[in-house]
Amino acid sequence: MPVYRYTPANIPCKLCGDGFDHQQNAGDPTLVACPKCGQAVSRVLAQPVNTPKLLKPLSISSAKQAGFSVLKRTSNGDFEKQ
Ligand SMILES: [Zn+2]
């Protein structure tokens, strides 16, 4: 499960400093408010901590060119080829 970095609108925040890490599934909605202080937060892009393969996302077309099958997760949890 990737960990995303969030930064509050006003830095530093008394409760969460310059931001916090939040673990979430890729399909989960992005947090819009700090769970500690409630102020608006924005997700920092491209910094998943424990999923290095996502550091350099491949486009679907380049993945297909490289011979990979691209699977898409559907809403019911299955994967389908696209
Ligand atoms: Zn905060």
mmCIF file of N, CA and C and ligand atoms in Angstrom:
data_model
loop_
_atom_site.group_PDB
_atom_site.id
_atom_site.type_symbol
_atom_site.label_atom_id
_atom_site.label_comp_id
_atom_site.label_asym_id
_atom_site.label_seq_id
_atom_site.Cartn_x
_atom_site.Cartn_y
_atom_site.Cartn_z
ATOM 1 N N MET A 1 0.858 -1.196 0.000
ATOM 2 C CA MET A 1 0.000 0.000 0.000
ATOM 3 C C MET A 1 0.894 1.247 0.000
ATOM 4 N N PRO A 2 0.712 2.110 -0.954
ATOM 5 C CA PRO A 2 1.608 3.280 -1.024
ATOM 6 C C PRO A 2 1.343 4.285 0.098
ATOM 7 N N VAL A 3 2.371 5.014 0.422
ATOM 8 C CA VAL A 3 2.269 6.085 1.416
ATOM 9 C C VAL A 3 2.429 7.411 0.696
ATOM 10 N N TYR A 4 1.495 8.295 0.929
ATOM 11 C CA TYR A 4 1.538 9.592 0.276
ATOM 12 C C TYR A 4 1.846 10.674 1.289
ATOM 13 N N ARG A 5 2.507 11.698 0.815
ATOM 14 C CA ARG A 5 2.866 12.825 1.649
ATOM 15 C C ARG A 5 1.864 13.945 1.431
ATOM 16 N N TYR A 6 1.378 14.457 2.529
ATOM 17 C CA TYR A 6 0.454 15.586 2.447
ATOM 18 C C TYR A 6 1.076 16.790 3.127
ATOM 19 N N THR A 7 0.856 17.946 2.558
ATOM 20 C CA THR A 7 1.312 19.176 3.199
ATOM 21 C C THR A 7 0.119 20.084 3.441
ATOM 22 N N PRO A 8 0.065 20.717 4.627
ATOM 23 C CA PRO A 8 -1.055 21.609 4.943
ATOM 24 C C PRO A 8 -0.924 22.931 4.201
ATOM 25 N N ALA A 9 -2.029 23.637 4.105
ATOM 26 C CA ALA A 9 -2.029 24.910 3.379
ATOM 27 C C ALA A 9 -1.125 25.923 4.077
ATOM 28 N N ASN A 10 -1.129 25.916 5.387
ATOM 29 C CA ASN A 10 -0.301 26.853 6.136
ATOM 30 C C ASN A 10 0.797 26.094 6.861
ATOM 31 N N ILE A 11 2.035 26.351 6.428
ATOM 32 C CA ILE A 11 3.191 25.670 6.996
ATOM 33 C C ILE A 11 3.982 26.668 7.826
ATOM 34 N N PRO A 12 4.492 26.340 9.013
ATOM 35 C CA PRO A 12 4.274 25.037 9.659
ATOM 36 C C PRO A 12 2.958 24.988 10.406
ATOM 37 N N CYS A 13 2.394 23.805 10.433
ATOM 38 C CA CYS A 13 1.176 23.583 11.193
ATOM 39 C C CYS A 13 1.557 23.213 12.623
ATOM 40 N N LYS A 14 0.816 23.720 13.583
ATOM 41 C CA LYS A 14 1.137 23.429 14.982
ATOM 42 C C LYS A 14 1.007 21.938 15.287
ATOM 43 N N LEU A 15 0.111 21.265 14.588
ATOM 44 C CA LEU A 15 -0.131 19.863 14.910
ATOM 45 C C LEU A 15 0.611 18.902 13.994
ATOM 46 N N CYS A 16 0.763 19.249 12.752
ATOM 47 C CA CYS A 16 1.373 18.280 11.824
ATOM 48 C C CYS A 16 2.635 18.827 11.163
ATOM 49 N N GLY A 17 3.138 19.948 11.637
ATOM 50 C CA GLY A 17 4.409 20.451 11.118
ATOM 51 C C GLY A 17 4.329 20.842 9.656
ATOM 52 N N ASP A 18 5.268 20.311 8.874
ATOM 53 C CA ASP A 18 5.268 20.656 7.453
ATOM 54 C C ASP A 18 4.572 19.589 6.630
ATOM 55 N N GLY A 19 3.853 18.705 7.299
ATOM 56 C CA GLY A 19 3.105 17.709 6.556
ATOM 57 C C GLY A 19 3.102 16.375 7.279
ATOM 58 N N PHE A 20 2.497 15.400 6.651
ATOM 59 C CA PHE A 20 2.408 14.074 7.262
ATOM 60 C C PHE A 20 2.296 13.044 6.157
ATOM 61 N N ASP A 21 2.614 11.805 6.526
ATOM 62 C CA ASP A 21 2.495 10.702 5.582
ATOM 63 C C ASP A 21 1.195 9.959 5.841
ATOM 64 N N HIS A 22 0.520 9.608 4.782
ATOM 65 C CA HIS A 22 -0.761 8.919 4.920
ATOM 66 C C HIS A 22 -0.756 7.705 4.007
ATOM 67 N N GLN A 23 -1.023 6.541 4.604
ATOM 68 C CA GLN A 23 -1.038 5.318 3.820
ATOM 69 C C GLN A 23 -2.428 5.090 3.256
ATOM 70 N N GLN A 24 -2.495 4.876 1.964
ATOM 71 C CA GLN A 24 -3.800 4.657 1.355
ATOM 72 C C GLN A 24 -3.671 3.815 0.103
ATOM 73 N N ASN A 25 -4.767 3.181 -0.243
ATOM 74 C CA ASN A 25 -4.790 2.445 -1.503
ATOM 75 C C ASN A 25 -4.785 3.412 -2.655
ATOM 76 N N ALA A 26 -4.288 2.937 -3.790
ATOM 77 C CA ALA A 26 -4.198 3.807 -4.954
ATOM 78 C C ALA A 26 -5.567 4.356 -5.361
ATOM 79 N N GLY A 27 -6.606 3.583 -5.127
ATOM 80 C CA GLY A 27 -7.925 4.029 -5.541
ATOM 81 C C GLY A 27 -8.677 4.839 -4.497
ATOM 82 N N ASP A 28 -8.067 4.980 -3.318
ATOM 83 C CA ASP A 28 -8.756 5.732 -2.284
ATOM 84 C C ASP A 28 -8.783 7.215 -2.617
ATOM 85 N N PRO A 29 -9.804 7.910 -2.129
ATOM 86 C CA PRO A 29 -9.867 9.346 -2.411
ATOM 87 C C PRO A 29 -8.744 10.089 -1.709
ATOM 88 N N THR A 30 -8.276 11.137 -2.359
ATOM 89 C CA THR A 30 -7.235 11.972 -1.769
ATOM 90 C C THR A 30 -7.786 12.718 -0.574
ATOM 91 N N LEU A 31 -6.977 12.788 0.484
ATOM 92 C CA LEU A 31 -7.392 13.563 1.649
ATOM 93 C C LEU A 31 -7.490 15.040 1.267
ATOM 94 N N VAL A 32 -8.488 15.704 1.812
ATOM 95 C CA VAL A 32 -8.617 17.135 1.558
ATOM 96 C C VAL A 32 -8.391 17.949 2.819
ATOM 97 N N ALA A 33 -8.406 17.273 3.972
ATOM 98 C CA ALA A 33 -8.207 17.984 5.226
ATOM 99 C C ALA A 33 -7.298 17.171 6.127
ATOM 100 N N CYS A 34 -6.486 17.874 6.899
ATOM 101 C CA CYS A 34 -5.586 17.211 7.844
ATOM 102 C C CYS A 34 -6.411 16.522 8.921
ATOM 103 N N PRO A 35 -6.156 15.221 9.154
ATOM 104 C CA PRO A 35 -6.919 14.523 10.199
ATOM 105 C C PRO A 35 -6.580 15.023 11.595
ATOM 106 N N LYS A 36 -5.477 15.712 11.755
ATOM 107 C CA LYS A 36 -5.094 16.216 13.073
ATOM 108 C C LYS A 36 -5.675 17.595 13.348
ATOM 109 N N CYS A 37 -5.523 18.499 12.382
ATOM 110 C CA CYS A 37 -5.913 19.881 12.655
ATOM 111 C C CYS A 37 -7.086 20.341 11.803
ATOM 112 N N GLY A 38 -7.413 19.596 10.747
ATOM 113 C CA GLY A 38 -8.580 19.914 9.959
ATOM 114 C C GLY A 38 -8.383 20.943 8.869
ATOM 115 N N GLN A 39 -7.195 21.498 8.766
ATOM 116 C CA GLN A 39 -7.008 22.482 7.708
ATOM 117 C C GLN A 39 -6.779 21.805 6.352
ATOM 118 N N ALA A 40 -6.946 22.570 5.302
ATOM 119 C CA ALA A 40 -6.832 22.016 3.958
ATOM 120 C C ALA A 40 -5.426 21.496 3.708
ATOM 121 N N VAL A 41 -5.333 20.342 3.083
ATOM 122 C CA VAL A 41 -4.034 19.775 2.733
ATOM 123 C C VAL A 41 -4.013 19.447 1.251
ATOM 124 N N SER A 42 -2.809 19.366 0.713
ATOM 125 C CA SER A 42 -2.674 18.922 -0.663
ATOM 126 C C SER A 42 -1.657 17.794 -0.713
ATOM 127 N N ARG A 43 -1.888 16.844 -1.589
ATOM 128 C CA ARG A 43 -1.004 15.696 -1.686
ATOM 129 C C ARG A 43 0.227 16.076 -2.495
ATOM 130 N N VAL A 44 1.370 15.683 -1.980
ATOM 131 C CA VAL A 44 2.600 15.914 -2.711
ATOM 132 C C VAL A 44 2.760 14.800 -3.730
ATOM 133 N N LEU A 45 2.977 15.177 -4.960
ATOM 134 C CA LEU A 45 3.001 14.187 -6.030
ATOM 135 C C LEU A 45 4.294 13.383 -6.037
ATOM 136 N N ALA A 46 4.175 12.151 -6.519
ATOM 137 C CA ALA A 46 5.332 11.319 -6.867
ATOM 138 C C ALA A 46 6.283 11.086 -5.708
ATOM 139 N N GLN A 47 5.739 10.765 -4.551
ATOM 140 C CA GLN A 47 6.625 10.389 -3.467
ATOM 141 C C GLN A 47 6.086 9.207 -2.672
ATOM 142 N N PRO A 48 5.686 8.148 -3.373
ATOM 143 C CA PRO A 48 5.317 6.960 -2.626
ATOM 144 C C PRO A 48 6.561 6.362 -1.976
ATOM 145 N N VAL A 49 6.460 6.031 -0.709
ATOM 146 C CA VAL A 49 7.653 5.631 0.039
ATOM 147 C C VAL A 49 8.019 4.176 -0.201
ATOM 148 N N ASN A 50 7.018 3.320 -0.223
ATOM 149 C CA ASN A 50 7.348 1.901 -0.260
ATOM 150 C C ASN A 50 6.990 1.233 -1.580
ATOM 151 N N THR A 51 6.783 2.028 -2.616
ATOM 152 C CA THR A 51 6.520 1.451 -3.925
ATOM 153 C C THR A 51 7.408 2.132 -4.951
ATOM 154 N N PRO A 52 8.694 1.753 -4.981
ATOM 155 C CA PRO A 52 9.655 2.413 -5.874
ATOM 156 C C PRO A 52 9.238 2.363 -7.333
ATOM 157 N N LYS A 53 8.508 1.333 -7.730
ATOM 158 C CA LYS A 53 8.147 1.234 -9.141
ATOM 159 C C LYS A 53 7.224 2.367 -9.571
ATOM 160 N N LEU A 54 6.579 2.993 -8.599
ATOM 161 C CA LEU A 54 5.689 4.096 -8.950
ATOM 162 C C LEU A 54 6.430 5.431 -9.033
ATOM 163 N N LEU A 55 7.714 5.424 -8.664
ATOM 164 C CA LEU A 55 8.458 6.676 -8.728
ATOM 165 C C LEU A 55 8.550 7.177 -10.156
ATOM 166 N N LYS A 56 8.621 6.224 -11.078
ATOM 167 C CA LYS A 56 8.674 6.623 -12.479
ATOM 168 C C LYS A 56 7.541 5.924 -13.204
ATOM 169 N N PRO A 57 6.372 6.511 -13.166
ATOM 170 C CA PRO A 57 5.215 5.832 -13.760
ATOM 171 C C PRO A 57 5.365 5.662 -15.264
ATOM 172 N N LEU A 58 5.017 4.468 -15.715
ATOM 173 C CA LEU A 58 5.037 4.203 -17.139
ATOM 174 C C LEU A 58 3.684 4.556 -17.740
ATOM 175 N N SER A 59 3.721 5.115 -18.901
ATOM 176 C CA SER A 59 2.452 5.308 -19.574
ATOM 177 C C SER A 59 1.986 3.961 -20.120
ATOM 178 N N ILE A 60 0.704 3.847 -20.325
ATOM 179 C CA ILE A 60 0.154 2.583 -20.809
ATOM 180 C C ILE A 60 0.738 2.218 -22.159
ATOM 181 N N SER A 61 0.886 3.218 -23.029
ATOM 182 C CA SER A 61 1.379 2.915 -24.363
ATOM 183 C C SER A 61 2.821 2.445 -24.327
ATOM 184 N N SER A 62 3.654 3.083 -23.491
ATOM 185 C CA SER A 62 5.044 2.651 -23.446
ATOM 186 C C SER A 62 5.172 1.291 -22.783
ATOM 187 N N ALA A 63 4.281 0.991 -21.845
ATOM 188 C CA ALA A 63 4.299 -0.328 -21.228
ATOM 189 C C ALA A 63 3.937 -1.394 -22.249
ATOM 190 N N LYS A 64 2.963 -1.093 -23.093
ATOM 191 C CA LYS A 64 2.572 -2.048 -24.126
ATOM 192 C C LYS A 64 3.691 -2.235 -25.145
ATOM 193 N N GLN A 65 4.372 -1.124 -25.473
ATOM 194 C CA GLN A 65 5.484 -1.224 -26.409
ATOM 195 C C GLN A 65 6.588 -2.108 -25.851
ATOM 196 N N ALA A 66 6.762 -2.062 -24.532
ATOM 197 C CA ALA A 66 7.797 -2.858 -23.890
ATOM 198 C C ALA A 66 7.360 -4.300 -23.707
ATOM 199 N N GLY A 67 6.152 -4.627 -24.135
ATOM 200 C CA GLY A 67 5.696 -6.007 -24.103
ATOM 201 C C GLY A 67 4.922 -6.392 -22.862
ATOM 202 N N PHE A 68 4.565 -5.421 -22.051
ATOM 203 C CA PHE A 68 3.798 -5.723 -20.857
ATOM 204 C C PHE A 68 2.307 -5.727 -21.169
ATOM 205 N N SER A 69 1.589 -6.573 -20.449
ATOM 206 C CA SER A 69 0.147 -6.483 -20.476
ATOM 207 C C SER A 69 -0.276 -5.459 -19.433
ATOM 208 N N VAL A 70 -1.124 -4.553 -19.827
ATOM 209 C CA VAL A 70 -1.562 -3.520 -18.897
ATOM 210 C C VAL A 70 -2.894 -3.941 -18.313
ATOM 211 N N LEU A 71 -2.909 -4.083 -17.000
ATOM 212 C CA LEU A 71 -4.131 -4.491 -16.321
ATOM 213 C C LEU A 71 -4.758 -3.287 -15.635
ATOM 214 N N LYS A 72 -6.050 -3.243 -15.718
ATOM 215 C CA LYS A 72 -6.763 -2.147 -15.096
ATOM 216 C C LYS A 72 -7.648 -2.718 -14.009
ATOM 217 N N ARG A 73 -7.586 -2.128 -12.839
ATOM 218 C CA ARG A 73 -8.406 -2.615 -11.740
ATOM 219 C C ARG A 73 -9.811 -2.060 -11.886
ATOM 220 N N THR A 74 -10.765 -2.949 -11.843
ATOM 221 C CA THR A 74 -12.148 -2.509 -11.967
ATOM 222 C C THR A 74 -12.728 -2.235 -10.598
ATOM 223 N N SER A 75 -13.895 -1.649 -10.575
ATOM 224 C CA SER A 75 -14.483 -1.219 -9.308
ATOM 225 C C SER A 75 -14.826 -2.392 -8.401
ATOM 226 N N ASN A 76 -15.012 -3.574 -8.971
ATOM 227 C CA ASN A 76 -15.339 -4.712 -8.108
ATOM 228 C C ASN A 76 -14.118 -5.495 -7.679
ATOM 229 N N GLY A 77 -12.937 -4.932 -7.942
ATOM 230 C CA GLY A 77 -11.727 -5.545 -7.416
ATOM 231 C C GLY A 77 -11.039 -6.509 -8.362
ATOM 232 N N ASP A 78 -11.643 -6.768 -9.508
ATOM 233 C CA ASP A 78 -10.997 -7.625 -10.491
ATOM 234 C C ASP A 78 -10.048 -6.795 -11.350
ATOM 235 N N PHE A 79 -9.267 -7.514 -12.140
ATOM 236 C CA PHE A 79 -8.399 -6.823 -13.084
ATOM 237 C C PHE A 79 -8.824 -7.178 -14.501
ATOM 238 N N GLU A 80 -8.779 -6.220 -15.356
ATOM 239 C CA GLU A 80 -9.094 -6.503 -16.739
ATOM 240 C C GLU A 80 -7.994 -5.948 -17.628
ATOM 241 N N LYS A 81 -7.786 -6.652 -18.711
ATOM 242 C CA LYS A 81 -6.769 -6.219 -19.669
ATOM 243 C C LYS A 81 -7.323 -5.063 -20.459
ATOM 244 N N GLN A 82 -6.491 -4.073 -20.688
ATOM 245 C CA GLN A 82 -6.956 -2.937 -21.480
ATOM 246 C C GLN A 82 -6.050 -2.688 -22.650
HETATM 247 ZN ZN ZN B 1 -2.264 19.843 10.592
#
